[in-house]
Amino acid sequence: MKRKHFTLSFVLTSLLLAISSCNPSVVESSSISESSSINESSSVVESSSINESSSISESSTFSEESISYIENDNEIIDLNLPSLSIDRMIYYKTNDINVSVSSTLSSLDWVGIYKENDEPGSVDAITWQYVSSTKKLSFEASTLPNFGFYSIYLCKNNGYDVYDKKTFYLKDVTDNTNYRVRNATFSSFNENNIFTSSLTIYPSSLKELTYIIYWTKDEEMLEDYSAIKMIKAKDQESFTIDFNTCMYAPLEANGIAIMVLEGRSSPLILDIDDTIKRYPSNYQYSFNVITDLHVSTYFQNFNAHLKMALLDIASNASNSKGIFTVGDNVNTTSEDEYKLLNQFVNENTFSYSPKIYYTLGNHDYMYLSSFDTAINQFKQYTQMENAYYSVTINDNHFIVLGSDSLKGEGEMSDEQLSFLENKLKEINKDEYVFIFLHQPLKNTVSGSLYDEMGQIWYGFTNQDEKIRSLISPYKNAILFTGHTHWSLNSYKPVLFGNKQTNSFVNCASVGYLWSDDDKQIEGSEGIYVDVYEDYLLIKGREFSDKQWISNAMFLFPKS
């Protein structure tokens, strides 16, 4: 995808959990669902029945341990990278922002605070300090210009490589109202192992407020997970949020919380059961999918995001069988960028790191006048055999496709279509098939939803019908795509085939993200895939925040 690179826009973050690149939607009277009847899987809790001791303190501290929610036998590798913690997630102008750093690798490691729409390397920090020998730092909240969200970064050796990041909220001290919701209903269903769920909220005020929904464990926020949703609503007695089909709840979660950001509001917490949690099945293997790396000689924040992604995978997916990129590995097709790509991969992978399989994207060829030159360069620096190829992992077929011309939207030759057709003929239609193509097909996933949203970032229009006809009979086939950069918190990040046809998955972007508001936003995202005998777990990951994306945790049952 070719777009002007703006200063990175804001990442909306929950009161207690970062929401990775999720713009809050505003619920108007014409756009909400009326609350439906309550079924046996619903939980209704009146606000008066919630124990006040369950509210989450504004001065809560959080563990900085490695993530523990790995649903297979991956070993968590401690890379001993520096990390930071802050003493609370909400500050007032009168507070000090106290920061602790676990370790340093250089006397020039530094900590900086940025506005919600900025990050290191894009603009100067509002305020910053080198990490002291005590590894304790303090910033005055009064020096920050406005109320709202801020991010605090720990950066490497006087540069812009990010070790860690935390987000906090600077609050208006004048509003002491408790806007806690009156009550709420969480409804969940498991029909033929296809999960659906919704949340109906009954506000305590008709004014416009920001509602944050997140998973809890024993009435505390669930660590290492982003909020599920942030939404603004006003003038409503009730409104309903329908969550993504196939979204599953973490095994550790036993509650779902609704927090109002404004005022001095305490959360309402509902108990949840196991209706939309994964069920026992034999684990087989894992792999990772990342896309739109955009390694650049100019945009250093894109490069820093790739390093974070590779280290995250090295730490949390030690048994991964492969990392599949879905194109736009470099930004302007230059050899210098390919050399940087190989440098970053060599510096941030380890002996146990999985092999990387590259897909060709439009930025990998469109800046050259000869497609043959672009393909030869791609093959030389990635060591891939062609723009399209296949590999077999654990008896499953992985098919990588790509453009056969310099056309930006992609163009697939008859020869490549025959390759795809012949490969698919080798495969049992009941088995998993994983297919990778840079540009999504029209009206499949976020960024390509032309009919619903007017989104235009789809491709292969001349071969769209043929590609669909070839893969649609394979009910357990997944087409992973990139190109759009649309965040996994966007509308329709996946299109599940409902056990009738193949499914589609948007893989977001490592380099930079895009929102449903058609704006560039802060963040770096990718996909972890766990293959089980009876289903796939497709797990969205925010690499810069080191969090699982709650809104993008999907269980696709095997047909």
Coordinates of C-alpha atoms in Angstrom, one line a residue:
M1 CA 0.0 0.0 0.0
K2 CA 1.3 3.5 -0.8
R3 CA 0.2 6.3 1.4
K4 CA 1.7 9.5 2.7
H5 CA 3.3 8.9 6.1
F6 CA 1.7 11.2 8.6
T7 CA 2.8 11.7 12.2
L8 CA 1.5 8.6 13.9
S9 CA -2.0 9.2 15.2
F10 CA -3.4 8.4 18.6
V11 CA -3.7 5.0 20.2
L12 CA -6.8 4.9 22.4
T13 CA -6.1 3.2 25.6
S14 CA -8.3 1.9 28.4
L15 CA -8.2 3.1 31.9
L16 CA -6.3 0.0 33.0
L17 CA -5.4 -1.8 29.8
A18 CA -4.1 -0.3 26.5
I19 CA -6.4 -0.6 23.6
S20 CA -4.1 -1.1 20.7
S21 CA -5.1 1.4 18.0
C22 CA -8.8 1.3 18.5
N23 CA -10.9 4.4 17.8
P24 CA -13.9 4.7 20.1
S25 CA -17.2 4.8 18.2
V26 CA -20.0 7.0 19.2
V27 CA -23.3 5.3 19.8
E28 CA -26.2 7.5 18.6
S29 CA -29.9 6.7 19.0
S30 CA -30.2 5.6 15.4
S31 CA -27.2 3.1 15.5
I32 CA -27.8 0.9 18.5
S33 CA -29.5 -2.3 19.2
E34 CA -32.4 -2.5 21.6
S35 CA -31.6 -4.9 24.4
S36 CA -32.8 -8.4 23.6
S37 CA -34.4 -11.0 25.9
I38 CA -32.1 -12.6 28.4
N39 CA -31.2 -16.3 27.9
E40 CA -29.7 -18.9 30.2
S41 CA -26.1 -17.8 29.3
S42 CA -26.8 -14.1 30.2
S43 CA -25.5 -12.4 33.3
V44 CA -27.5 -9.4 34.7
V45 CA -26.0 -7.5 37.5
E46 CA -27.5 -4.4 39.2
S47 CA -25.0 -1.8 40.2
S48 CA -26.1 -2.0 43.8
S49 CA -25.1 -5.7 43.9
I50 CA -21.5 -5.1 43.1
N51 CA -19.2 -5.1 46.1
E52 CA -17.5 -1.7 46.2
S53 CA -14.2 -3.4 47.2
S54 CA -14.1 -4.8 43.6
S55 CA -13.4 -1.4 42.1
I56 CA -9.9 -1.1 40.7
S57 CA -7.7 1.4 42.4
E58 CA -6.3 4.3 40.5
S59 CA -2.9 3.5 42.1
S60 CA -2.9 -0.2 41.2
T61 CA 0.5 -1.5 40.2
F62 CA 1.1 -4.2 37.6
S63 CA 3.4 -7.1 37.2
E64 CA 6.1 -6.8 34.5
E65 CA 6.5 -10.5 34.1
S66 CA 6.6 -12.2 30.7
I67 CA 3.2 -13.2 29.3
S68 CA 1.8 -16.4 30.8
Y69 CA -1.2 -17.0 28.6
I70 CA 0.3 -19.4 26.0
E71 CA -2.2 -22.1 25.1
N72 CA 0.4 -24.6 23.9
D73 CA 3.7 -26.0 25.0
N74 CA 5.8 -23.0 24.0
E75 CA 8.5 -22.2 26.4
I76 CA 8.6 -18.6 27.6
I77 CA 12.1 -17.3 26.8
D78 CA 13.4 -14.5 29.1
L79 CA 15.5 -12.3 26.9
N80 CA 16.4 -10.0 29.9
L81 CA 15.4 -6.9 28.0
P82 CA 14.9 -3.7 30.0
S83 CA 11.3 -2.9 30.9
L84 CA 9.6 -0.1 32.8
S85 CA 6.7 0.3 35.2
I86 CA 4.7 3.3 36.4
D87 CA 3.1 3.7 39.8
R88 CA -0.5 4.3 38.5
M89 CA -2.4 4.4 35.3
I90 CA -4.4 7.6 36.1
Y91 CA -2.8 10.9 37.1
Y92 CA -3.9 14.3 38.1
K93 CA -2.0 17.5 37.4
T94 CA -0.9 17.5 41.0
N95 CA 0.7 14.1 40.9
D96 CA 4.3 13.0 40.2
I97 CA 4.7 10.2 37.5
N98 CA 7.0 7.8 39.2
V99 CA 8.9 5.4 36.9
S100 CA 10.9 2.3 37.6
V101 CA 13.2 0.6 35.1
S102 CA 14.2 -3.0 35.5
S103 CA 17.7 -2.8 34.1
T104 CA 19.7 -0.8 31.6
L105 CA 22.1 -1.9 28.9
S106 CA 23.6 1.5 28.4
S107 CA 24.1 4.7 30.4
L108 CA 22.3 6.5 27.5
D109 CA 19.1 4.5 27.8
W110 CA 16.3 7.1 28.3
V111 CA 12.6 7.5 29.2
G112 CA 10.4 10.0 27.4
I113 CA 6.7 11.0 27.6
Y114 CA 4.8 11.6 24.4
K115 CA 1.3 12.8 23.5
E116 CA -1.2 10.2 22.4
N117 CA -0.6 10.7 18.7
D118 CA 3.2 10.6 18.8
E119 CA 6.1 8.2 19.4
P120 CA 9.9 8.2 19.5
G121 CA 11.4 9.2 16.2
S122 CA 8.3 11.0 15.0
V123 CA 8.5 14.1 17.1
D124 CA 10.4 15.3 20.2
A125 CA 9.3 14.0 23.6
I126 CA 7.4 16.5 25.8
T127 CA 9.8 15.6 28.6
W128 CA 12.5 13.0 29.0
Q129 CA 15.4 11.9 31.2
Y130 CA 18.3 9.4 31.0
V131 CA 17.8 6.4 33.3
S132 CA 19.6 7.1 36.5
S133 CA 21.9 4.7 38.4
T134 CA 19.0 4.1 40.8
K135 CA 16.7 3.2 37.9
K136 CA 14.1 5.4 39.4
L137 CA 12.7 8.5 37.6
S138 CA 10.0 11.1 38.4
F139 CA 8.2 13.4 36.1
E140 CA 5.8 16.2 37.1
A141 CA 2.3 15.7 35.6
S142 CA 1.8 19.5 35.7
T143 CA 4.3 19.8 32.8
L144 CA 1.9 17.9 30.5
P145 CA -0.1 20.3 28.3
N146 CA -3.6 18.7 28.2
F147 CA -5.9 16.1 29.8
G148 CA -6.0 12.8 27.9
F149 CA -3.8 9.8 27.0
Y150 CA 0.0 9.8 27.1
S151 CA 2.5 7.1 26.4
I152 CA 5.8 6.7 28.2
Y153 CA 8.7 5.0 26.4
L154 CA 11.9 3.3 27.5
C155 CA 14.3 3.7 24.6
K156 CA 17.8 2.3 23.8
N157 CA 21.1 4.0 23.9
N158 CA 20.2 7.6 22.9
G159 CA 18.2 6.3 19.9
Y160 CA 14.6 5.5 19.1
D161 CA 14.6 1.7 19.5
V162 CA 11.9 1.0 22.1
Y163 CA 12.4 -1.5 24.9
D164 CA 9.1 -1.0 26.5
K165 CA 6.0 1.3 26.6
K166 CA 3.2 2.1 29.1
T167 CA 0.2 4.3 28.6
F168 CA -1.5 6.4 31.2
Y169 CA -4.4 8.9 31.4
L170 CA -4.1 12.5 32.7
K171 CA -7.5 13.2 34.3
D172 CA -9.6 16.3 34.8
V173 CA -9.6 17.0 38.6
T174 CA -12.8 19.0 38.5
D175 CA -15.2 16.1 37.8
N176 CA -15.8 13.9 40.8
T177 CA -19.0 12.2 39.6
N178 CA -19.3 8.5 39.7
Y179 CA -20.7 7.5 36.3
R180 CA -20.7 3.8 37.0
V181 CA -23.3 2.0 34.8
R182 CA -26.6 1.1 36.4
N183 CA -26.5 -2.5 35.2
A184 CA -25.4 -4.6 32.2
T185 CA -26.1 -7.9 30.5
F186 CA -23.5 -10.2 29.0
S187 CA -24.9 -12.8 26.6
S188 CA -22.8 -15.6 25.1
F189 CA -23.6 -18.5 22.8
N190 CA -21.9 -21.6 21.5
E191 CA -23.7 -23.0 18.5
N192 CA -21.9 -25.9 16.8
N193 CA -18.7 -24.5 18.3
I194 CA -19.2 -21.1 16.7
F195 CA -19.0 -18.4 19.4
T196 CA -21.0 -15.3 19.5
S197 CA -21.5 -12.8 22.4
S198 CA -22.9 -9.3 23.1
L199 CA -23.0 -6.8 26.0
T200 CA -26.0 -4.6 26.8
I201 CA -25.1 -1.5 28.9
Y202 CA -27.5 0.6 30.9
P203 CA -25.8 4.0 31.6
S204 CA -26.4 6.0 34.7
S205 CA -26.2 9.3 32.7
L206 CA -27.4 10.5 29.4
K207 CA -24.3 12.7 28.8
E208 CA -21.6 11.5 26.4
L209 CA -19.3 9.2 28.2
T210 CA -16.5 6.8 27.3
Y211 CA -17.2 3.1 28.2
I212 CA -14.2 0.7 28.4
I213 CA -14.9 -3.1 28.4
Y214 CA -12.2 -5.5 29.5
W215 CA -11.7 -9.0 30.9
T216 CA -11.1 -9.6 34.6
K217 CA -9.8 -12.3 36.8
D218 CA -11.0 -12.4 40.4
E219 CA -12.3 -8.8 40.0
E220 CA -9.0 -7.5 38.8
M221 CA -8.0 -6.7 35.3
L222 CA -6.6 -9.6 33.3
E223 CA -2.9 -8.9 32.7
D224 CA -1.3 -8.9 29.3
Y225 CA -4.6 -8.3 27.5
S226 CA -5.8 -5.1 25.9
A227 CA -9.3 -3.9 26.5
I228 CA -12.0 -5.5 24.4
K229 CA -13.7 -2.3 23.4
M230 CA -13.8 1.4 23.9
I231 CA -17.0 3.2 22.9
K232 CA -18.6 6.6 23.4
A233 CA -22.4 6.8 24.0
K234 CA -24.9 9.5 24.9
D235 CA -28.6 10.0 25.2
Q236 CA -29.3 6.3 25.7
E237 CA -31.2 4.4 28.3
S238 CA -29.4 1.3 27.0
F239 CA -27.2 0.2 24.1
T240 CA -25.8 -3.2 22.9
I241 CA -22.4 -4.1 21.7
D242 CA -22.1 -7.2 19.4
F243 CA -18.6 -8.7 19.6
N244 CA -16.9 -10.3 16.7
T245 CA -18.1 -13.8 15.7
C246 CA -15.7 -16.5 16.9
M247 CA -14.1 -14.2 19.5
Y248 CA -13.2 -16.3 22.6
A249 CA -12.6 -15.4 26.2
P250 CA -9.2 -16.2 27.8
L251 CA -9.2 -19.3 30.0
E252 CA -8.1 -17.2 33.0
A253 CA -11.0 -14.7 32.7
N254 CA -13.9 -15.1 35.1
G255 CA -15.4 -11.7 34.6
I256 CA -16.0 -8.8 32.2
A257 CA -15.8 -5.2 33.4
I258 CA -17.4 -2.0 32.2
M259 CA -15.6 1.2 33.2
V260 CA -16.6 4.8 32.5
L261 CA -13.5 6.8 31.9
E262 CA -14.9 10.2 33.0
G263 CA -15.3 11.3 36.6
R264 CA -14.3 9.2 39.5
S265 CA -16.1 6.1 38.3
S266 CA -15.8 2.6 39.6
P267 CA -16.2 -0.4 37.3
L268 CA -19.2 -2.8 37.1
I269 CA -18.0 -6.4 36.8
L270 CA -20.1 -9.3 35.5
D271 CA -19.3 -12.9 36.1
I272 CA -18.8 -15.0 32.9
D273 CA -19.0 -18.7 32.4
D274 CA -17.1 -21.0 30.0
T275 CA -19.5 -20.7 27.0
I276 CA -17.1 -18.9 24.7
K277 CA -13.8 -20.3 26.1
R278 CA -11.7 -22.8 24.2
Y279 CA -12.4 -26.5 24.8
P280 CA -10.0 -29.4 25.1
S281 CA -8.3 -30.5 21.9
N282 CA -4.9 -31.9 20.9
Y283 CA -2.4 -29.2 20.3
Q284 CA -0.4 -29.7 17.1
Y285 CA 1.9 -26.8 16.3
S286 CA 2.1 -23.0 16.0
F287 CA 3.1 -20.4 13.4
N288 CA 3.2 -16.6 13.2
V289 CA 2.0 -14.1 10.6
I290 CA 3.3 -10.5 10.2
T291 CA 2.8 -8.1 7.4
D292 CA 3.7 -4.7 6.0
L293 CA 7.1 -4.4 7.8
H294 CA 8.1 -1.4 5.5
V295 CA 11.8 -1.5 6.5
S296 CA 13.1 1.9 5.6
T297 CA 16.2 3.9 5.5
Y298 CA 14.2 6.9 6.6
F299 CA 11.3 5.9 8.9
Q300 CA 13.2 4.5 11.9
N301 CA 10.0 3.9 13.9
F302 CA 9.0 1.2 11.3
N303 CA 12.3 -0.5 11.8
A304 CA 12.0 -0.3 15.6
H305 CA 8.5 -2.0 15.3
L306 CA 10.0 -4.9 13.3
K307 CA 12.7 -5.5 16.0
M308 CA 10.0 -5.5 18.7
A309 CA 7.9 -8.0 16.7
L310 CA 10.8 -10.4 16.2
L311 CA 11.8 -10.2 19.9
D312 CA 8.2 -10.7 20.9
I313 CA 8.0 -13.9 18.8
A314 CA 11.3 -15.1 20.0
S315 CA 10.2 -14.7 23.6
N316 CA 6.7 -16.1 23.3
A317 CA 6.7 -18.6 20.4
S318 CA 9.8 -20.6 20.9
N319 CA 8.2 -23.7 19.2
S320 CA 6.8 -21.7 16.3
K321 CA 7.2 -23.6 13.0
G322 CA 7.5 -20.5 10.9
I323 CA 7.0 -16.7 10.5
F324 CA 5.1 -15.8 7.3
T325 CA 5.3 -12.2 6.2
V326 CA 2.5 -11.1 3.9
G327 CA 4.3 -8.6 1.8
D328 CA 5.7 -5.0 1.9
N329 CA 8.8 -6.3 3.5
V330 CA 10.6 -3.0 2.5
N331 CA 9.3 0.5 1.9
T332 CA 10.7 1.6 -1.5
T333 CA 12.1 -1.5 -3.1
S334 CA 15.7 -0.4 -2.6
E335 CA 18.6 -2.8 -2.0
D336 CA 19.7 -0.8 1.0
E337 CA 16.3 -1.5 2.6
Y338 CA 16.6 -5.2 1.9
K339 CA 20.1 -5.2 3.5
L340 CA 18.6 -3.5 6.6
L341 CA 15.8 -6.1 6.6
N342 CA 18.4 -8.9 6.7
Q343 CA 20.4 -7.0 9.3
F344 CA 17.4 -6.6 11.6
V345 CA 16.4 -10.3 11.2
N346 CA 19.9 -11.5 12.0
E347 CA 20.2 -9.2 15.1
N348 CA 16.8 -10.1 16.5
T349 CA 16.4 -13.8 15.9
F350 CA 18.1 -16.7 17.7
S351 CA 19.1 -20.3 17.1
Y352 CA 15.6 -21.5 18.1
S353 CA 13.8 -18.7 16.1
P354 CA 11.5 -20.0 13.4
K355 CA 12.3 -19.7 9.7
I356 CA 10.9 -16.7 7.9
Y357 CA 8.9 -17.2 4.7
Y358 CA 8.4 -14.0 2.7
T359 CA 5.4 -12.9 0.6
L360 CA 5.8 -10.3 -2.2
G361 CA 4.0 -7.0 -1.6
N362 CA 3.5 -4.0 -3.9
H363 CA 6.2 -2.0 -2.0
D364 CA 8.6 -4.9 -2.8
Y365 CA 8.3 -4.2 -6.6
M366 CA 6.5 -1.0 -7.5
Y367 CA 9.4 1.4 -7.3
L368 CA 11.3 -0.3 -10.0
S369 CA 10.8 -0.1 -13.8
S370 CA 11.3 -3.8 -14.3
F371 CA 9.3 -6.6 -12.6
D372 CA 12.1 -9.1 -13.4
T373 CA 14.6 -6.9 -11.6
A374 CA 12.3 -6.6 -8.6
I375 CA 11.7 -10.4 -8.4
N376 CA 15.4 -11.2 -8.7
Q377 CA 16.1 -8.7 -5.9
F378 CA 13.3 -10.2 -3.8
K379 CA 14.7 -13.7 -4.3
Q380 CA 18.3 -12.7 -3.7
Y381 CA 17.6 -11.0 -0.3
T382 CA 14.8 -13.3 1.0
Q383 CA 16.1 -16.6 -0.4
M384 CA 12.6 -17.4 -1.6
E385 CA 12.4 -19.5 -4.7
N386 CA 9.8 -17.3 -6.5
A387 CA 7.0 -14.8 -6.0
Y388 CA 4.8 -17.9 -5.4
Y389 CA 5.6 -21.2 -3.8
S390 CA 4.4 -23.7 -1.2
V391 CA 5.8 -25.4 1.8
T392 CA 4.5 -28.3 4.0
I393 CA 4.6 -28.0 7.8
N394 CA 3.3 -30.8 10.0
D395 CA 1.5 -32.3 7.0
N396 CA -0.4 -29.0 6.3
H397 CA 0.1 -27.0 3.1
F398 CA 1.2 -23.4 3.2
I399 CA 0.7 -21.6 -0.2
V400 CA 2.4 -18.2 -0.7
L401 CA 1.1 -16.2 -3.7
G402 CA 2.1 -12.8 -5.1
S403 CA 1.8 -10.4 -8.0
D404 CA 3.3 -11.2 -11.5
S405 CA 3.5 -7.6 -12.6
L406 CA 4.3 -4.1 -11.4
K407 CA 0.6 -3.3 -11.1
G408 CA 0.1 -1.8 -7.6
E409 CA -3.1 -3.7 -6.9
G410 CA -1.5 -7.0 -8.0
E411 CA -1.9 -9.1 -11.1
M412 CA -1.8 -12.9 -11.1
S413 CA -0.7 -14.7 -14.2
D414 CA -2.5 -17.8 -15.7
E415 CA 0.6 -19.8 -14.8
Q416 CA 0.3 -18.8 -11.1
L417 CA -3.4 -19.5 -11.1
S418 CA -2.6 -23.0 -12.5
F419 CA 0.0 -23.4 -9.8
L420 CA -2.6 -22.6 -7.1
E421 CA -5.2 -24.9 -8.7
N422 CA -2.8 -27.8 -9.0
K423 CA -1.6 -27.4 -5.4
L424 CA -5.1 -27.4 -4.0
K425 CA -5.9 -30.6 -6.0
E426 CA -3.2 -32.3 -3.9
I427 CA -4.9 -31.4 -0.7
N428 CA -7.8 -33.2 1.1
K429 CA -10.6 -30.7 1.4
D430 CA -11.1 -31.5 5.0
E431 CA -7.6 -30.5 6.0
Y432 CA -6.2 -27.1 7.0
V433 CA -4.8 -25.0 4.1
F434 CA -3.0 -21.7 4.8
I435 CA -2.7 -19.2 2.0
F436 CA -0.9 -15.9 2.0
L437 CA -1.5 -13.0 -0.4
H438 CA -0.6 -9.4 0.1
Q439 CA -3.7 -7.6 -1.2
P440 CA -7.1 -8.8 0.2
L441 CA -9.9 -9.7 -2.1
K442 CA -12.7 -7.1 -2.3
N443 CA -15.3 -7.0 0.6
T444 CA -13.5 -9.7 2.7
V445 CA -11.8 -8.0 5.7
S446 CA -11.2 -4.5 7.2
G447 CA -9.7 -2.1 4.6
S448 CA -11.3 -4.0 1.7
L449 CA -14.9 -3.4 2.7
Y450 CA -16.0 -1.3 -0.3
D451 CA -19.7 -2.0 -0.2
E452 CA -20.1 -1.4 3.5
M453 CA -17.5 1.2 4.3
G454 CA -16.2 2.6 1.0
Q455 CA -12.8 1.1 1.7
I456 CA -10.6 0.7 -1.4
W457 CA -7.5 -1.2 -0.3
Y458 CA -8.3 -4.5 -2.0
G459 CA -6.5 -6.1 -5.0
F460 CA -6.3 -8.7 -7.7
T461 CA -9.6 -7.5 -9.1
N462 CA -9.0 -9.2 -12.5
Q463 CA -8.5 -12.5 -10.8
D464 CA -10.8 -12.1 -7.8
E465 CA -13.5 -14.4 -9.1
K466 CA -11.1 -17.1 -10.1
I467 CA -9.2 -17.1 -6.8
R468 CA -12.4 -17.4 -4.9
S469 CA -13.6 -20.2 -7.0
L470 CA -10.4 -22.1 -6.4
I471 CA -10.2 -21.7 -2.6
S472 CA -13.9 -21.6 -1.6
P473 CA -14.4 -25.4 -1.7
Y474 CA -11.8 -25.7 1.1
K475 CA -13.8 -25.0 4.3
N476 CA -10.7 -25.2 6.4
A477 CA -8.6 -22.9 4.2
I478 CA -7.6 -19.5 5.6
L479 CA -6.4 -16.6 3.3
F480 CA -4.1 -14.3 5.3
T481 CA -3.8 -10.8 3.8
G482 CA -2.0 -7.5 4.5
H483 CA -1.8 -4.3 2.5
T484 CA -4.5 -2.3 4.2
H485 CA -2.7 -1.8 7.6
W486 CA -6.1 -1.8 9.2
S487 CA -5.8 -2.5 12.9
L488 CA -7.1 -5.7 14.4
N489 CA -9.4 -3.5 16.5
S490 CA -11.1 -2.4 13.4
Y491 CA -14.5 -3.5 12.0
K492 CA -14.4 -7.0 10.6
P493 CA -10.7 -8.0 11.0
V494 CA -11.7 -11.5 10.0
L495 CA -14.4 -13.1 7.8
F496 CA -15.3 -16.6 9.1
G497 CA -16.5 -19.1 6.5
N498 CA -19.1 -20.5 8.9
K499 CA -18.0 -24.0 8.1
Q500 CA -19.4 -23.5 4.6
T501 CA -16.4 -22.0 2.8
N502 CA -12.9 -20.7 3.4
S503 CA -12.1 -17.9 5.9
F504 CA -10.2 -14.6 5.6
V505 CA -7.9 -12.9 8.1
N506 CA -6.5 -9.4 8.1
C507 CA -3.0 -9.4 9.5
A508 CA -2.8 -5.6 10.3
S509 CA 0.8 -4.2 10.0
V510 CA 4.1 -4.2 11.9
G511 CA 5.3 -0.9 10.4
Y512 CA 2.3 1.3 11.1
L513 CA -1.5 1.0 11.5
W514 CA -4.7 2.4 10.0
S515 CA -8.1 2.9 11.5
D516 CA -11.8 2.8 10.4
D517 CA -11.6 6.6 10.5
D518 CA -9.1 6.3 7.6
K519 CA -6.3 7.7 9.7
Q520 CA -2.8 6.5 10.5
I521 CA -2.6 5.4 14.1
E522 CA 0.1 4.3 16.5
G523 CA 0.9 0.7 17.0
S524 CA 2.4 -2.5 15.6
E525 CA 0.4 -5.7 15.3
G526 CA 0.5 -9.3 14.0
I527 CA -0.9 -12.7 14.4
Y528 CA -0.1 -15.8 16.4
V529 CA -1.7 -19.0 15.2
D530 CA -2.1 -22.2 17.3
V531 CA -3.2 -25.3 15.4
Y532 CA -5.3 -27.8 17.3
E533 CA -6.9 -31.0 16.1
D534 CA -10.4 -29.5 16.3
Y535 CA -9.9 -25.7 15.8
L536 CA -7.5 -22.9 15.1
L537 CA -6.7 -20.2 17.6
I538 CA -5.9 -16.9 15.8
K539 CA -4.5 -14.5 18.3
G540 CA -3.9 -10.8 17.6
R541 CA -0.8 -9.4 19.2
E542 CA 0.2 -5.7 19.9
F543 CA 4.0 -5.8 19.7
S544 CA 4.8 -2.4 21.1
D545 CA 2.5 -2.8 24.1
K546 CA 3.3 -6.5 24.5
Q547 CA -0.3 -7.4 24.8
W548 CA -2.9 -9.8 23.4
I549 CA -5.6 -7.9 21.5
S550 CA -8.8 -9.0 23.2
N551 CA -11.0 -8.0 20.3
A552 CA -8.9 -10.2 17.9
M553 CA -8.8 -13.5 19.7
F554 CA -10.6 -16.0 17.5
L555 CA -11.4 -19.7 17.6
F556 CA -12.2 -21.1 14.2
P557 CA -13.7 -24.6 14.6
K558 CA -12.6 -27.2 12.0
S559 CA -15.3 -28.1 9.6

